[in-house]
XYZ file of C-alpha atoms in Angstrom:
417
model
C -116.194 -71.829 65.748
C -118.330 -74.836 66.684
C -121.822 -74.962 65.225
C -123.369 -75.075 68.687
C -121.697 -71.779 69.496
C -123.268 -69.989 66.571
C -126.862 -69.901 67.782
C -127.427 -67.432 70.578
C -130.862 -66.107 71.424
C -131.303 -62.366 72.000
C -130.191 -61.261 75.461
C -132.713 -61.551 78.306
C -132.334 -60.456 81.957
C -130.112 -62.842 83.866
C -131.884 -65.365 86.055
C -135.215 -65.077 84.234
C -136.855 -67.225 81.613
C -138.039 -65.946 78.278
C -141.793 -65.113 78.140
C -142.121 -67.603 75.289
C -140.919 -70.416 77.582
C -143.312 -69.335 80.344
C -146.359 -69.233 78.060
C -145.427 -72.537 76.414
C -145.186 -74.221 79.817
C -148.537 -72.721 80.856
C -150.118 -74.087 77.688
C -148.675 -77.544 78.349
C -150.016 -77.455 81.914
C -153.505 -76.647 80.588
C -153.614 -79.624 78.241
C -156.448 -81.978 79.077
C -158.289 -79.324 81.080
C -161.672 -78.005 80.005
C -160.691 -74.329 79.988
C -160.956 -73.210 76.347
C -161.071 -69.488 77.179
C -157.890 -69.622 79.284
C -156.169 -71.866 76.738
C -157.019 -69.420 73.961
C -155.660 -66.518 76.004
C -152.380 -68.317 76.755
C -152.068 -69.378 73.116
C -152.463 -65.749 72.062
C -149.772 -64.720 74.554
C -147.471 -67.454 73.226
C -148.058 -66.322 69.624
C -147.256 -62.741 70.580
C -144.084 -63.810 72.414
C -142.962 -65.844 69.382
C -143.601 -62.857 67.134
C -141.622 -60.566 69.450
C -138.717 -63.032 69.412
C -138.840 -63.252 65.610
C -138.691 -59.463 65.311
C -135.811 -59.358 67.802
C -133.866 -61.783 65.615
C -134.209 -59.295 62.750
C -133.957 -55.991 64.609
C -130.359 -55.568 65.719
C -127.175 -54.037 64.324
C -124.408 -56.229 62.921
C -121.055 -55.127 64.337
C -117.859 -57.003 65.031
C -118.281 -60.763 64.790
C -121.213 -61.451 62.440
C -121.848 -64.785 64.130
C -122.898 -63.024 67.306
C -126.201 -62.731 65.420
C -128.430 -65.761 65.915
C -129.886 -65.415 62.430
C -126.488 -65.227 60.709
C -125.337 -68.254 62.699
C -128.457 -70.153 61.686
C -127.836 -69.373 58.018
C -124.235 -70.539 58.380
C -125.437 -73.904 59.681
C -128.073 -74.030 56.941
C -125.323 -73.673 54.350
C -124.079 -77.181 55.169
C -125.723 -80.075 53.316
C -125.910 -82.921 55.895
C -126.643 -85.542 53.238
C -123.588 -84.776 51.122
C -121.331 -83.600 53.953
C -120.349 -80.393 52.137
C -121.556 -76.852 51.483
C -124.728 -76.232 49.504
C -124.290 -74.830 46.010
C -125.613 -71.309 45.213
C -128.576 -72.724 43.279
C -129.913 -74.511 46.351
C -128.820 -72.038 49.016
C -130.357 -68.880 47.512
C -133.791 -70.521 47.683
C -133.467 -70.700 51.462
C -132.433 -67.051 51.571
C -135.440 -66.018 49.454
C -137.748 -67.969 51.735
C -136.313 -66.271 54.796
C -136.654 -62.836 53.159
C -140.329 -63.464 52.457
C -140.944 -64.748 55.993
C -139.222 -61.685 57.458
C -141.425 -59.370 55.413
C -144.592 -61.171 56.513
C -143.562 -61.142 60.185
C -142.864 -57.400 60.094
C -146.234 -56.768 58.430
C -147.941 -58.833 61.165
C -146.083 -56.928 63.881
C -147.217 -53.632 62.354
C -150.839 -54.798 62.445
C -150.503 -55.957 66.068
C -149.001 -52.607 67.121
C -151.936 -50.786 65.531
C -154.443 -53.123 67.209
C -152.939 -52.434 70.643
C -152.961 -48.678 70.058
C -149.183 -48.231 70.063
C -149.359 -46.646 66.597
C -152.194 -44.918 64.755
C -151.930 -46.948 61.578
C -150.022 -50.134 60.635
C -148.210 -48.199 57.906
C -146.580 -45.991 60.551
C -144.971 -48.970 62.305
C -144.220 -50.684 58.995
C -142.328 -47.679 57.628
C -140.354 -47.247 60.853
C -139.317 -50.921 61.061
C -138.604 -51.143 57.339
C -136.233 -48.182 57.405
C -134.512 -49.470 60.530
C -133.774 -53.085 59.639
C -135.671 -54.251 56.526
C -133.998 -52.490 53.618
C -131.220 -53.583 51.282
C -127.913 -52.259 52.600
C -128.904 -51.685 56.246
C -126.478 -52.902 58.926
C -128.845 -55.628 60.082
C -129.354 -59.351 59.322
C -131.855 -58.561 56.543
C -129.326 -56.389 54.695
C -126.667 -59.094 55.061
C -129.085 -61.750 53.774
C -130.130 -59.740 50.702
C -126.501 -58.950 49.832
C -125.562 -62.603 50.174
C -128.522 -63.617 48.022
C -127.509 -61.138 45.311
C -123.979 -62.545 45.359
C -125.299 -66.109 45.206
C -127.541 -65.332 42.249
C -124.609 -63.716 40.448
C -122.600 -66.930 40.847
C -125.602 -69.015 39.890
C -126.196 -67.053 36.674
C -122.543 -67.196 35.626
C -121.946 -70.869 36.414
C -123.079 -73.860 34.389
C -125.708 -75.728 36.394
C -125.588 -79.469 36.982
C -127.542 -81.430 34.399
C -130.226 -83.510 36.059
C -132.656 -83.916 33.170
C -131.926 -85.675 29.896
C -133.788 -87.597 27.206
C -132.968 -90.952 25.690
C -131.780 -91.117 22.074
C -135.260 -92.086 20.844
C -136.793 -89.226 22.905
C -139.191 -91.639 24.591
C -137.632 -91.846 28.066
C -136.995 -88.945 30.429
C -134.436 -89.269 33.217
C -134.297 -87.009 36.274
C -131.600 -87.945 38.782
C -132.525 -91.543 39.761
C -136.014 -91.398 38.251
C -136.878 -92.647 34.785
C -140.216 -92.137 33.058
C -141.270 -93.276 29.616
C -143.742 -91.398 27.465
C -145.773 -94.572 27.086
C -145.955 -94.973 30.855
C -146.968 -91.327 31.228
C -149.790 -91.767 28.701
C -150.977 -94.875 30.504
C -150.939 -93.016 33.813
C -153.082 -90.206 32.368
C -155.481 -92.710 30.801
C -155.873 -94.578 34.105
C -156.518 -91.339 35.998
C -159.188 -90.332 33.483
C -160.866 -93.724 33.864
C -160.827 -93.418 37.656
C -162.263 -89.905 37.419
C -165.028 -91.138 35.099
C -165.859 -93.904 37.579
C -166.004 -91.410 40.451
C -168.174 -89.104 38.347
C -170.575 -91.979 37.638
C -170.999 -92.466 41.394
C -171.900 -88.804 41.743
C -174.742 -89.243 39.252
C -176.402 -91.525 41.852
C -177.089 -94.329 39.403
C -178.883 -97.470 40.530
C -177.067 -100.740 39.912
C -179.717 -101.610 37.315
C -179.423 -98.257 35.520
C -177.159 -97.577 32.550
C -175.374 -94.240 32.497
C -175.958 -93.617 28.793
C -179.729 -94.064 29.290
C -180.019 -91.851 32.394
C -177.389 -89.116 32.287
C -177.908 -86.379 29.664
C -175.369 -86.631 26.872
C -172.919 -83.813 26.393
C -171.804 -82.435 23.029
C -168.769 -80.304 23.825
C -168.376 -78.988 20.271
C -171.824 -77.364 20.453
C -171.147 -75.351 23.605
C -170.604 -71.619 23.185
C -169.199 -68.892 25.409
C -169.036 -65.115 25.637
C -165.682 -64.221 27.248
C -166.610 -60.512 27.354
C -169.645 -60.959 29.626
C -168.696 -59.634 33.088
C -172.105 -59.991 34.745
C -171.846 -61.174 38.339
C -172.262 -64.945 38.669
C -172.211 -65.528 34.897
C -170.450 -68.452 33.229
C -170.576 -70.283 29.916
C -173.457 -72.515 31.072
C -175.695 -69.431 31.068
C -174.939 -68.519 27.464
C -178.228 -68.797 25.477
C -176.486 -70.772 22.748
C -175.126 -73.254 25.283
C -178.521 -73.589 26.956
C -180.027 -74.377 23.576
C -177.389 -77.042 22.925
C -177.799 -78.670 26.329
C -180.346 -81.532 26.488
C -181.593 -80.346 29.904
C -181.179 -77.619 32.493
C -178.642 -78.797 35.029
C -179.644 -76.662 38.024
C -182.153 -79.215 39.363
C -181.379 -82.402 37.469
C -179.801 -84.328 40.369
C -182.078 -82.774 42.982
C -185.121 -83.838 40.965
C -183.682 -87.365 40.704
C -183.433 -87.564 44.476
C -186.951 -86.175 44.952
C -188.566 -88.389 42.312
C -186.778 -91.741 42.736
C -188.127 -93.687 45.723
C -184.816 -95.391 46.558
C -182.907 -92.100 46.484
C -185.563 -90.311 48.499
C -185.415 -93.013 51.171
C -181.620 -92.845 51.234
C -181.287 -89.079 51.544
C -184.456 -88.045 53.391
C -186.633 -88.925 56.331
C -190.078 -87.590 57.173
C -190.972 -86.447 60.696
C -194.562 -85.693 61.644
C -194.852 -82.473 63.605
C -198.397 -81.792 64.691
C -200.647 -81.850 61.671
C -197.880 -81.595 59.091
C -194.958 -83.613 57.839
C -191.454 -82.184 57.843
C -188.800 -83.472 55.466
C -185.299 -83.757 56.937
C -182.116 -84.604 55.082
C -180.068 -87.475 56.506
C -176.665 -86.121 57.522
C -174.875 -89.427 56.924
C -175.684 -89.840 53.209
C -175.251 -86.087 52.616
C -171.779 -86.095 54.213
C -170.827 -89.251 52.307
C -171.881 -87.725 48.999
C -169.930 -84.524 49.649
C -166.870 -86.629 50.524
C -167.228 -88.404 47.173
C -167.319 -84.998 45.482
C -164.154 -84.081 47.375
C -162.375 -87.193 46.089
C -163.501 -86.471 42.526
C -162.220 -82.897 42.753
C -158.858 -84.167 44.003
C -158.589 -86.348 40.905
C -159.737 -83.489 38.704
C -157.101 -81.230 40.261
C -154.406 -83.704 39.279
C -155.699 -84.042 35.713
C -156.071 -80.308 35.145
C -152.567 -79.791 36.513
C -150.766 -82.259 34.262
C -152.866 -82.241 31.073
C -153.319 -78.510 30.508
C -149.866 -77.822 29.101
C -147.014 -76.377 31.136
C -148.091 -77.003 34.771
C -148.905 -73.898 36.777
C -148.065 -73.155 40.373
C -150.516 -74.075 43.107
C -151.519 -70.430 43.516
C -152.384 -70.303 39.805
C -154.273 -73.579 39.705
C -156.302 -73.086 42.883
C -157.343 -69.589 41.807
C -159.481 -70.901 38.915
C -163.027 -69.523 39.025
C -165.941 -70.914 37.026
C -168.142 -67.813 37.428
C -167.636 -64.053 37.593
C -167.212 -62.975 41.203
C -169.165 -60.424 43.218
C -166.062 -58.212 43.270
C -166.211 -57.848 39.476
C -163.341 -60.276 38.935
C -163.622 -62.074 35.633
C -163.871 -65.857 35.674
C -160.936 -67.963 34.516
C -162.684 -71.003 32.981
C -164.021 -70.712 29.436
C -165.239 -72.847 26.536
C -163.436 -72.466 23.238
C -163.826 -74.718 20.182
C -165.277 -77.544 22.242
C -162.541 -77.530 24.889
C -162.314 -76.032 28.359
C -159.669 -73.337 28.585
C -158.234 -71.776 31.714
C -156.706 -68.334 32.076
C -154.424 -67.471 34.984
C -152.057 -64.642 35.828
C -148.417 -65.280 36.642
C -146.851 -62.815 39.096
C -143.256 -64.063 39.416
C -140.892 -61.217 38.629
C -143.619 -58.591 39.021
C -141.389 -56.397 41.200
C -138.831 -56.277 38.377
C -141.018 -56.143 35.247
C -144.014 -54.402 36.866
C -146.306 -56.586 34.769
C -148.144 -59.880 35.064
C -148.169 -62.649 32.486
C -151.493 -63.994 31.219
C -151.307 -67.773 30.702
C -153.864 -69.625 28.547
C -154.129 -73.394 28.896
C -156.419 -75.882 27.115
C -157.648 -79.152 28.563
C -158.010 -82.271 26.391
C -161.489 -83.439 25.490
C -161.727 -86.154 28.148
C -160.764 -83.756 30.957
C -162.897 -80.928 29.515
C -165.884 -83.267 29.677
C -165.219 -83.973 33.363
C -165.092 -80.246 34.154
C -168.296 -79.440 32.252
C -170.247 -82.357 33.755
C -169.190 -81.260 37.232
C -170.195 -77.623 36.709
C -173.377 -78.561 34.858
C -174.922 -81.334 36.999
C -172.870 -82.014 40.158
C -172.041 -78.538 41.508
C -175.683 -77.294 41.545
C -176.713 -80.361 43.563
C -173.830 -79.828 46.018
C -174.926 -76.229 46.488
C -178.498 -77.414 47.068
C -177.309 -79.888 49.717
C -175.294 -77.199 51.471
C -178.321 -74.925 51.483
C -181.150 -77.415 52.224
C -179.419 -79.974 54.423
C -176.898 -77.796 56.249
C -178.618 -74.441 56.217
C -175.761 -72.552 54.623
C -176.620 -69.093 53.363
C -174.853 -66.524 51.288
C -173.357 -66.506 47.821
C -171.811 -69.756 46.607
C -168.060 -69.742 46.018
C -167.033 -69.046 42.405
C -163.867 -71.138 42.786
C -163.565 -74.550 41.198
C -161.724 -75.703 44.330
C -163.197 -73.549 47.132
C -161.125 -72.817 50.230
C -162.134 -74.802 53.287
C -164.167 -77.367 51.323
C -161.472 -79.841 50.373
C -158.034 -81.216 51.172
C -156.439 -78.661 48.848
C -157.298 -75.790 51.228
C -154.184 -76.196 53.393
C -151.799 -77.501 50.767
C -151.637 -74.619 48.349
């Protein structure tokens, strides 16, 4: 059967277009028009039509020719590797099947919520249970059952077949080869050293030093080996910087150090603030330009710090592990995941892969080298409080500050996790 004959959309009344096509065309016609309310309504209708089509691709019985199913036909085409002009091996193909299984589960959950919102069911669980039993269980005569059976078969082959060797070390154990890529240990060390130097330079900019100032004479010195922590303290908002022993070891309180610099130094005050006379009093306003520029510099520093924490803390974690790091206990009684231990910053994350099989999570401890630990502590100690002050004073933000080291919506990592 030709590949083009495999993909057939679910049946629709003859002579009519699919609602998804109609709403998409309406949305295209509205482009460039100042009608945000109507555009939002049509976009919502298009999203709902796409969701209905996705559910239809899952919710049908497999009988006779399997390739009458659009989804089965799609997976058949996906099994061909266009680069190598042959079929994909089980190791690569089962990953696609797992991704499709997860997407199907999320789409069904969304459909259940939508049905509850429109009053078609009392509770999302009612629709979820009904759809799950009909076409989302292992062994059902539906595309999902066929996919899960095929994935099980593929994993069985994968586990009983010797995998291709892509990674190997040189005889002197100093060069690692992966496919066409070669990397020496010396080059890797140089890369880490250069990234640390760049991060230190970006951190120096965040201290707002004048060109005539010397960092060692202005910025408080940090003695990592003197910092202490109490991992058992679960008080809301608490972190190692609030430990009395750490406060005693610190040369200054960091909550207002940068803010006081801006308020006390004439050149910084002129850069960040302007005074407007209103009636008989003067009102101090923060300049949006310098504030936005400073926060962008913080963003760039955090990007570099993300890279360093990822590759210097031992076995690299997944994005969901790394981006879940919290420097303070949360308001929902969740314990923080950044600690101080023996002069180094340690991170603690939970690993959930295989939870459905083992019914347990793995607790992973990682330790950052001294140079990277220093970057983390300086950021939490002096830079973060000033950023929070800018958000509050210059932009009027209210509410509890985020406990995350890389908060959602405040950096380029928000949409890449």
